[in-house]
Amino acid sequence: MKRRTIILTIILSWAVAGPAAAVESGAGSGLRIHLPRRLTIENDVPTLGQVGVLLGEQRLLDQAEKVTLGRIAMPGQEITVSRAVILSRLAAAGLDASCVMFSGADSVRVSRPHRTVTGGDFVQFASAYLDSAPKAPGVRAFEPVAAPPDLVLAEPQSALTFTASAAKSPAANLAIVEIEVKQAAAVVDSRRVVFRARYNRRVVKATADIAAGEFITHDNVLVETVASDYPESADWVAPYGLAARRAIAAGSTVGLDILAPARPQAVIKRNQNVIIQIDRLGLLITATGRALQ
């Protein structure tokens, strides 16, 4: 009985200590790589030692951590390094891919520190400049046609200075503002923002149904000021006193193309001498007469 107890104790001791010893002995074999999802580095050529957390034999670590994984060509660019890319680069460096084990993300996005001035930022700077400058007569506001491209800078810590100025415009209803960007007192880039001018323009709206031949008055129309892409004519006047060529529905815009000057009405009194003219087929007959009514 005592002998069986000793044998059982030895077997149980091996069962507890055996796996732990196996893990410990295997901890130094192979190469383990843990990948984060996103990473920012200071240089433009990322290495495996920068991108991942490496564990394994020291000889493998010394060789693997120097393996390069591409190049960040410009500020703001982000490259994606996948597990397949890492295995390919390790194989090119002479390391056996079968001894590599991964954990963490399937790929890591790598970028450099940078600062981005968005197109919307440039629009705000240019709009503030136009708001502070005197507007041409009749100009109501300026609307940006489109936002310029973003500006990405490699040195995010340096202070930026923005200077706005008016640029030459190819059209009277367009305004162009140039934004110059300085970093550490040096001009690094510039952007142009194009605006479309919006003008105050008066339009006539029918407030009631207007019959053909009816005169335009304050009672049946209303003059409103609206925004327009083009300035108002300098000789614009309200069309009061003109007559409608056709029926105009309430709420419609009353333009000069559907109006005509009012015809003067002839006033003839009874027993007044008048001139009578008959014009038929090229024959004109003129005579004098007297109005009976």
mmCIF file of C-alpha atoms in Angstrom:
data_model
loop_
_atom_site.group_PDB
_atom_site.id
_atom_site.type_symbol
_atom_site.label_atom_id
_atom_site.label_comp_id
_atom_site.label_asym_id
_atom_site.label_seq_id
_atom_site.Cartn_x
_atom_site.Cartn_y
_atom_site.Cartn_z
ATOM 1 C CA MET A 1 0.000 0.000 0.000
ATOM 2 C CA LYS A 2 2.814 2.357 0.807
ATOM 3 C CA ARG A 3 4.543 1.574 -2.512
ATOM 4 C CA ARG A 4 1.398 2.401 -4.512
ATOM 5 C CA THR A 5 1.116 5.747 -2.759
ATOM 6 C CA ILE A 6 4.665 6.678 -3.726
ATOM 7 C CA ILE A 7 4.116 5.740 -7.396
ATOM 8 C CA LEU A 8 0.841 7.705 -7.559
ATOM 9 C CA THR A 9 2.517 10.765 -6.066
ATOM 10 C CA ILE A 10 5.245 10.652 -8.701
ATOM 11 C CA ILE A 11 2.709 10.372 -11.547
ATOM 12 C CA LEU A 12 0.625 13.295 -10.238
ATOM 13 C CA SER A 13 3.719 15.441 -9.804
ATOM 14 C CA TRP A 14 4.713 14.846 -13.445
ATOM 15 C CA ALA A 15 1.180 15.646 -14.641
ATOM 16 C CA VAL A 16 1.270 19.031 -12.898
ATOM 17 C CA ALA A 17 4.850 20.017 -13.675
ATOM 18 C CA GLY A 18 5.136 18.491 -17.151
ATOM 19 C CA PRO A 19 2.940 20.942 -19.208
ATOM 20 C CA ALA A 20 4.342 23.973 -17.411
ATOM 21 C CA ALA A 21 7.841 22.862 -18.190
ATOM 22 C CA ALA A 22 6.842 22.272 -21.824
ATOM 23 C CA VAL A 23 5.402 25.816 -22.205
ATOM 24 C CA GLU A 24 8.477 27.294 -20.588
ATOM 25 C CA SER A 25 10.788 25.384 -22.880
ATOM 26 C CA GLY A 26 8.760 26.457 -25.943
ATOM 27 C CA ALA A 27 8.556 30.135 -24.976
ATOM 28 C CA GLY A 28 11.873 30.886 -26.567
ATOM 29 C CA SER A 29 11.276 28.988 -29.803
ATOM 30 C CA GLY A 30 9.921 30.670 -32.955
ATOM 31 C CA LEU A 31 8.825 34.277 -33.372
ATOM 32 C CA ARG A 32 5.628 35.742 -31.979
ATOM 33 C CA ILE A 33 4.270 39.015 -33.415
ATOM 34 C CA HIS A 34 1.435 41.022 -31.883
ATOM 35 C CA LEU A 35 -0.102 43.665 -34.187
ATOM 36 C CA PRO A 36 -2.102 46.752 -33.105
ATOM 37 C CA ARG A 37 -4.833 48.138 -35.364
ATOM 38 C CA ARG A 38 -3.302 51.582 -35.914
ATOM 39 C CA LEU A 39 0.104 53.128 -35.290
ATOM 40 C CA THR A 40 1.895 56.452 -35.801
ATOM 41 C CA ILE A 41 5.660 56.554 -36.335
ATOM 42 C CA GLU A 42 8.123 59.416 -36.746
ATOM 43 C CA ASN A 43 10.064 58.142 -39.780
ATOM 44 C CA ASP A 44 8.821 57.342 -43.279
ATOM 45 C CA VAL A 45 10.100 53.721 -43.493
ATOM 46 C CA PRO A 46 8.351 51.521 -40.903
ATOM 47 C CA THR A 47 10.143 48.452 -39.595
ATOM 48 C CA LEU A 48 8.682 45.345 -38.017
ATOM 49 C CA GLY A 49 10.197 46.363 -34.688
ATOM 50 C CA GLN A 50 8.168 49.611 -34.808
ATOM 51 C CA VAL A 51 4.934 48.108 -36.069
ATOM 52 C CA GLY A 52 4.540 45.048 -33.818
ATOM 53 C CA VAL A 53 5.456 43.654 -30.420
ATOM 54 C CA LEU A 54 7.991 40.852 -30.990
ATOM 55 C CA LEU A 55 8.701 37.890 -28.701
ATOM 56 C CA GLY A 56 10.998 34.960 -29.292
ATOM 57 C CA GLU A 57 14.614 33.940 -29.535
ATOM 58 C CA GLN A 58 17.024 36.838 -29.415
ATOM 59 C CA ARG A 59 18.704 35.902 -32.688
ATOM 60 C CA LEU A 60 15.312 36.002 -34.448
ATOM 61 C CA LEU A 61 14.379 39.275 -32.773
ATOM 62 C CA ASP A 62 17.617 40.949 -33.844
ATOM 63 C CA GLN A 63 16.977 39.983 -37.452
ATOM 64 C CA ALA A 64 13.193 40.479 -37.612
ATOM 65 C CA GLU A 65 12.922 43.897 -35.983
ATOM 66 C CA LYS A 66 15.032 45.476 -38.769
ATOM 67 C CA VAL A 67 12.822 44.176 -41.611
ATOM 68 C CA THR A 68 11.264 47.123 -43.497
ATOM 69 C CA LEU A 69 7.567 47.094 -44.416
ATOM 70 C CA GLY A 70 7.219 49.755 -47.111
ATOM 71 C CA ARG A 71 7.422 53.539 -47.281
ATOM 72 C CA ILE A 72 5.127 56.426 -46.360
ATOM 73 C CA ALA A 73 5.571 58.633 -49.417
ATOM 74 C CA MET A 74 3.893 61.846 -48.228
ATOM 75 C CA PRO A 75 2.416 63.483 -45.126
ATOM 76 C CA GLY A 76 -1.067 62.258 -44.386
ATOM 77 C CA GLN A 77 -0.588 58.998 -46.274
ATOM 78 C CA GLU A 78 -1.535 55.822 -44.439
ATOM 79 C CA ILE A 79 -0.219 52.411 -45.433
ATOM 80 C CA THR A 80 -1.751 49.089 -44.412
ATOM 81 C CA VAL A 81 0.596 46.282 -43.389
ATOM 82 C CA SER A 82 -1.074 42.870 -43.348
ATOM 83 C CA ARG A 83 0.144 39.603 -41.894
ATOM 84 C CA ALA A 84 0.789 38.318 -45.423
ATOM 85 C CA VAL A 85 3.054 41.294 -46.154
ATOM 86 C CA ILE A 86 5.002 40.675 -42.951
ATOM 87 C CA LEU A 87 5.497 36.990 -43.793
ATOM 88 C CA SER A 88 6.651 37.921 -47.289
ATOM 89 C CA ARG A 89 9.188 40.443 -45.962
ATOM 90 C CA LEU A 90 10.446 37.984 -43.350
ATOM 91 C CA ALA A 91 10.899 35.307 -46.008
ATOM 92 C CA ALA A 92 12.831 37.784 -48.168
ATOM 93 C CA ALA A 93 15.095 38.420 -45.171
ATOM 94 C CA GLY A 94 15.808 34.679 -44.844
ATOM 95 C CA LEU A 95 13.510 33.901 -41.906
ATOM 96 C CA ASP A 96 11.371 30.773 -41.942
ATOM 97 C CA ALA A 97 7.682 31.775 -42.049
ATOM 98 C CA SER A 98 6.651 28.493 -40.418
ATOM 99 C CA CYS A 99 8.133 29.600 -37.102
ATOM 100 C CA VAL A 100 6.083 32.842 -37.001
ATOM 101 C CA MET A 101 2.923 33.131 -34.887
ATOM 102 C CA PHE A 102 0.605 36.142 -34.911
ATOM 103 C CA SER A 103 -1.776 37.688 -32.414
ATOM 104 C CA GLY A 104 -3.781 40.888 -32.360
ATOM 105 C CA ALA A 105 -5.099 42.539 -35.537
ATOM 106 C CA ASP A 106 -5.009 41.018 -39.017
ATOM 107 C CA SER A 107 -3.393 44.219 -40.324
ATOM 108 C CA VAL A 108 -2.050 47.490 -38.953
ATOM 109 C CA ARG A 109 -2.493 50.976 -40.412
ATOM 110 C CA VAL A 110 0.702 53.007 -40.198
ATOM 111 C CA SER A 111 1.005 56.785 -40.650
ATOM 112 C CA ARG A 112 3.261 59.687 -39.718
ATOM 113 C CA PRO A 113 2.316 62.658 -37.507
ATOM 114 C CA HIS A 114 0.733 65.364 -39.662
ATOM 115 C CA ARG A 115 -1.671 68.279 -39.630
ATOM 116 C CA THR A 116 -4.506 68.706 -42.111
ATOM 117 C CA VAL A 117 -6.058 72.023 -43.117
ATOM 118 C CA THR A 118 -9.319 70.978 -44.753
ATOM 119 C CA GLY A 119 -10.984 72.588 -47.730
ATOM 120 C CA GLY A 120 -13.760 73.684 -45.382
ATOM 121 C CA ASP A 121 -11.195 75.571 -43.279
ATOM 122 C CA PHE A 122 -10.044 77.496 -46.357
ATOM 123 C CA VAL A 123 -13.665 78.338 -47.228
ATOM 124 C CA GLN A 124 -14.172 79.765 -43.724
ATOM 125 C CA PHE A 125 -11.025 81.911 -43.966
ATOM 126 C CA ALA A 126 -12.030 83.208 -47.409
ATOM 127 C CA SER A 127 -15.628 83.889 -46.312
ATOM 128 C CA ALA A 128 -14.400 85.912 -43.335
ATOM 129 C CA TYR A 129 -12.219 87.961 -45.689
ATOM 130 C CA LEU A 130 -15.140 88.709 -48.041
ATOM 131 C CA ASP A 131 -17.419 89.612 -45.137
ATOM 132 C CA SER A 132 -14.895 92.180 -43.907
ATOM 133 C CA ALA A 133 -14.394 93.746 -47.361
ATOM 134 C CA PRO A 134 -16.849 96.294 -48.847
ATOM 135 C CA LYS A 135 -19.341 94.747 -51.273
ATOM 136 C CA ALA A 136 -20.251 96.044 -54.711
ATOM 137 C CA PRO A 137 -23.660 97.751 -55.032
ATOM 138 C CA GLY A 138 -26.496 95.249 -55.105
ATOM 139 C CA VAL A 139 -24.418 92.297 -53.848
ATOM 140 C CA ARG A 140 -26.364 90.379 -51.238
ATOM 141 C CA ALA A 141 -23.896 87.616 -50.306
ATOM 142 C CA PHE A 142 -21.206 85.287 -51.655
ATOM 143 C CA GLU A 143 -21.613 81.525 -51.983
ATOM 144 C CA PRO A 144 -18.589 79.195 -52.414
ATOM 145 C CA VAL A 145 -18.630 77.302 -55.696
ATOM 146 C CA ALA A 146 -16.521 74.417 -54.325
ATOM 147 C CA ALA A 147 -14.083 73.713 -51.500
ATOM 148 C CA PRO A 148 -10.380 73.528 -52.463
ATOM 149 C CA PRO A 149 -8.289 70.393 -51.766
ATOM 150 C CA ASP A 150 -7.063 69.695 -48.240
ATOM 151 C CA LEU A 151 -3.540 70.752 -47.284
ATOM 152 C CA VAL A 152 -1.527 68.146 -45.339
ATOM 153 C CA LEU A 153 1.569 69.342 -43.458
ATOM 154 C CA ALA A 154 4.350 67.128 -42.105
ATOM 155 C CA GLU A 155 5.116 69.268 -39.031
ATOM 156 C CA PRO A 156 1.950 69.405 -36.918
ATOM 157 C CA GLN A 157 3.534 71.307 -34.022
ATOM 158 C CA SER A 158 4.546 74.467 -35.913
ATOM 159 C CA ALA A 159 2.125 77.398 -35.806
ATOM 160 C CA LEU A 160 0.375 78.359 -39.045
ATOM 161 C CA THR A 161 -0.403 81.820 -40.392
ATOM 162 C CA PHE A 162 -3.118 82.421 -43.003
ATOM 163 C CA THR A 163 -3.168 85.510 -45.235
ATOM 164 C CA ALA A 164 -6.119 86.233 -47.552
ATOM 165 C CA SER A 165 -6.120 88.468 -50.622
ATOM 166 C CA ALA A 166 -8.367 89.078 -53.620
ATOM 167 C CA ALA A 167 -7.338 87.461 -56.908
ATOM 168 C CA LYS A 168 -8.325 88.524 -60.418
ATOM 169 C CA SER A 169 -11.727 87.182 -61.419
ATOM 170 C CA PRO A 170 -12.687 86.147 -64.973
ATOM 171 C CA ALA A 171 -16.327 87.222 -64.505
ATOM 172 C CA ALA A 172 -18.140 90.076 -62.799
ATOM 173 C CA ASN A 173 -20.333 87.750 -60.740
ATOM 174 C CA LEU A 174 -17.385 85.701 -59.403
ATOM 175 C CA ALA A 175 -15.018 86.516 -56.538
ATOM 176 C CA ILE A 176 -11.732 84.647 -55.997
ATOM 177 C CA VAL A 177 -9.876 84.701 -52.684
ATOM 178 C CA GLU A 178 -6.330 83.351 -52.389
ATOM 179 C CA ILE A 179 -5.255 81.984 -48.992
ATOM 180 C CA GLU A 180 -1.500 81.879 -48.375
ATOM 181 C CA VAL A 181 -0.278 79.489 -45.669
ATOM 182 C CA LYS A 182 2.916 80.196 -43.733
ATOM 183 C CA GLN A 183 4.673 77.870 -41.313
ATOM 184 C CA ALA A 184 7.635 79.160 -39.310
ATOM 185 C CA ALA A 185 7.508 82.416 -41.347
ATOM 186 C CA ALA A 186 7.930 80.510 -44.634
ATOM 187 C CA VAL A 187 5.232 80.116 -47.285
ATOM 188 C CA VAL A 188 4.418 76.412 -47.565
ATOM 189 C CA ASP A 189 1.413 76.478 -49.905
ATOM 190 C CA SER A 190 -1.711 78.359 -50.959
ATOM 191 C CA ARG A 191 -5.296 77.654 -51.954
ATOM 192 C CA ARG A 192 -7.863 79.563 -54.026
ATOM 193 C CA VAL A 193 -11.549 79.674 -53.163
ATOM 194 C CA VAL A 194 -14.063 80.715 -55.836
ATOM 195 C CA PHE A 195 -17.311 82.394 -54.776
ATOM 196 C CA ARG A 196 -20.439 83.206 -56.763
ATOM 197 C CA ALA A 197 -22.004 86.585 -56.023
ATOM 198 C CA ARG A 198 -25.691 86.697 -55.123
ATOM 199 C CA TYR A 199 -27.480 89.954 -55.904
ATOM 200 C CA ASN A 200 -30.579 91.668 -54.574
ATOM 201 C CA ARG A 201 -33.159 91.628 -57.342
ATOM 202 C CA ARG A 202 -36.756 92.873 -57.248
ATOM 203 C CA VAL A 203 -39.514 90.742 -58.727
ATOM 204 C CA VAL A 204 -43.250 91.370 -59.091
ATOM 205 C CA LYS A 205 -45.695 88.750 -57.777
ATOM 206 C CA ALA A 206 -49.414 88.700 -58.462
ATOM 207 C CA THR A 207 -51.395 88.790 -55.210
ATOM 208 C CA ALA A 208 -54.702 88.125 -56.996
ATOM 209 C CA ASP A 209 -55.912 86.780 -60.317
ATOM 210 C CA ILE A 210 -55.393 89.413 -63.030
ATOM 211 C CA ALA A 211 -57.595 89.326 -66.119
ATOM 212 C CA ALA A 212 -56.301 90.064 -69.611
ATOM 213 C CA GLY A 213 -56.289 93.819 -70.180
ATOM 214 C CA GLU A 214 -56.428 94.618 -66.462
ATOM 215 C CA PHE A 215 -54.011 97.240 -65.191
ATOM 216 C CA ILE A 216 -51.155 96.460 -62.776
ATOM 217 C CA THR A 217 -51.698 98.292 -59.484
ATOM 218 C CA HIS A 218 -50.672 98.133 -55.832
ATOM 219 C CA ASP A 219 -53.860 96.166 -55.199
ATOM 220 C CA ASN A 220 -53.065 93.147 -57.397
ATOM 221 C CA VAL A 221 -49.246 92.828 -57.257
ATOM 222 C CA LEU A 222 -46.462 92.909 -54.646
ATOM 223 C CA VAL A 223 -42.796 93.796 -55.205
ATOM 224 C CA GLU A 224 -40.405 91.372 -53.442
ATOM 225 C CA THR A 225 -36.600 91.354 -53.121
ATOM 226 C CA VAL A 226 -34.965 87.973 -53.827
ATOM 227 C CA ALA A 227 -31.434 86.611 -54.328
ATOM 228 C CA SER A 228 -30.267 86.289 -57.921
ATOM 229 C CA ASP A 229 -27.117 85.253 -59.783
ATOM 230 C CA TYR A 230 -27.210 88.465 -61.811
ATOM 231 C CA PRO A 231 -27.542 92.116 -60.798
ATOM 232 C CA GLU A 232 -30.709 94.095 -61.310
ATOM 233 C CA SER A 233 -30.983 96.440 -64.265
ATOM 234 C CA ALA A 234 -30.128 100.034 -63.383
ATOM 235 C CA ASP A 235 -33.335 101.368 -64.990
ATOM 236 C CA TRP A 236 -35.703 98.919 -63.285
ATOM 237 C CA VAL A 237 -39.079 100.379 -62.285
ATOM 238 C CA ALA A 238 -42.223 98.747 -60.970
ATOM 239 C CA PRO A 239 -44.690 98.022 -63.822
ATOM 240 C CA TYR A 240 -47.589 99.936 -62.310
ATOM 241 C CA GLY A 241 -49.981 101.232 -64.958
ATOM 242 C CA LEU A 242 -49.167 98.552 -67.543
ATOM 243 C CA ALA A 243 -51.858 96.148 -68.723
ATOM 244 C CA ALA A 244 -51.790 92.364 -68.732
ATOM 245 C CA ARG A 245 -51.531 90.794 -72.196
ATOM 246 C CA ARG A 246 -53.147 87.609 -70.857
ATOM 247 C CA ALA A 247 -54.681 86.289 -67.668
ATOM 248 C CA ILE A 248 -52.217 86.013 -64.761
ATOM 249 C CA ALA A 249 -52.845 83.627 -61.859
ATOM 250 C CA ALA A 250 -52.306 84.704 -58.262
ATOM 251 C CA GLY A 251 -48.798 83.854 -57.024
ATOM 252 C CA SER A 252 -47.253 84.021 -60.511
ATOM 253 C CA THR A 253 -44.264 86.188 -61.369
ATOM 254 C CA VAL A 254 -45.321 89.165 -63.452
ATOM 255 C CA GLY A 255 -42.688 89.850 -66.109
ATOM 256 C CA LEU A 256 -42.530 92.552 -68.740
ATOM 257 C CA ASP A 257 -43.023 89.936 -71.460
ATOM 258 C CA ILE A 258 -46.676 89.499 -70.440
ATOM 259 C CA LEU A 259 -47.396 93.216 -69.989
ATOM 260 C CA ALA A 260 -48.106 95.988 -72.470
ATOM 261 C CA PRO A 261 -48.555 99.758 -72.274
ATOM 262 C CA ALA A 262 -52.133 100.808 -71.637
ATOM 263 C CA ARG A 263 -53.951 102.192 -74.681
ATOM 264 C CA PRO A 264 -55.377 105.686 -74.203
ATOM 265 C CA GLN A 265 -59.171 105.764 -74.174
ATOM 266 C CA ALA A 266 -60.901 108.125 -76.590
ATOM 267 C CA VAL A 267 -63.389 110.474 -74.895
ATOM 268 C CA ILE A 268 -66.096 111.767 -77.289
ATOM 269 C CA LYS A 269 -68.978 113.946 -76.187
ATOM 270 C CA ARG A 270 -72.460 114.065 -77.722
ATOM 271 C CA ASN A 271 -72.883 116.386 -80.754
ATOM 272 C CA GLN A 272 -69.078 116.725 -81.005
ATOM 273 C CA ASN A 273 -67.630 116.974 -84.515
ATOM 274 C CA VAL A 274 -65.532 113.901 -85.341
ATOM 275 C CA ILE A 275 -63.513 112.525 -88.233
ATOM 276 C CA ILE A 276 -64.729 109.232 -89.657
ATOM 277 C CA GLN A 277 -62.262 106.939 -91.441
ATOM 278 C CA ILE A 278 -63.028 103.697 -93.269
ATOM 279 C CA ASP A 279 -60.057 101.594 -94.373
ATOM 280 C CA ARG A 280 -60.964 98.501 -96.398
ATOM 281 C CA LEU A 281 -58.840 96.561 -98.891
ATOM 282 C CA GLY A 282 -56.428 99.433 -99.418
ATOM 283 C CA LEU A 283 -59.207 101.999 -99.880
ATOM 284 C CA LEU A 284 -59.260 104.811 -97.293
ATOM 285 C CA ILE A 285 -62.369 106.993 -97.035
ATOM 286 C CA THR A 286 -62.303 110.039 -94.735
ATOM 287 C CA ALA A 287 -65.305 112.180 -93.820
ATOM 288 C CA THR A 288 -66.514 114.475 -91.065
ATOM 289 C CA GLY A 289 -69.509 113.816 -88.888
ATOM 290 C CA ARG A 290 -71.199 114.478 -85.562
ATOM 291 C CA ALA A 291 -71.414 112.139 -82.578
ATOM 292 C CA LEU A 292 -75.005 111.251 -81.766
ATOM 293 C CA GLN A 293 -74.339 109.732 -78.362
#
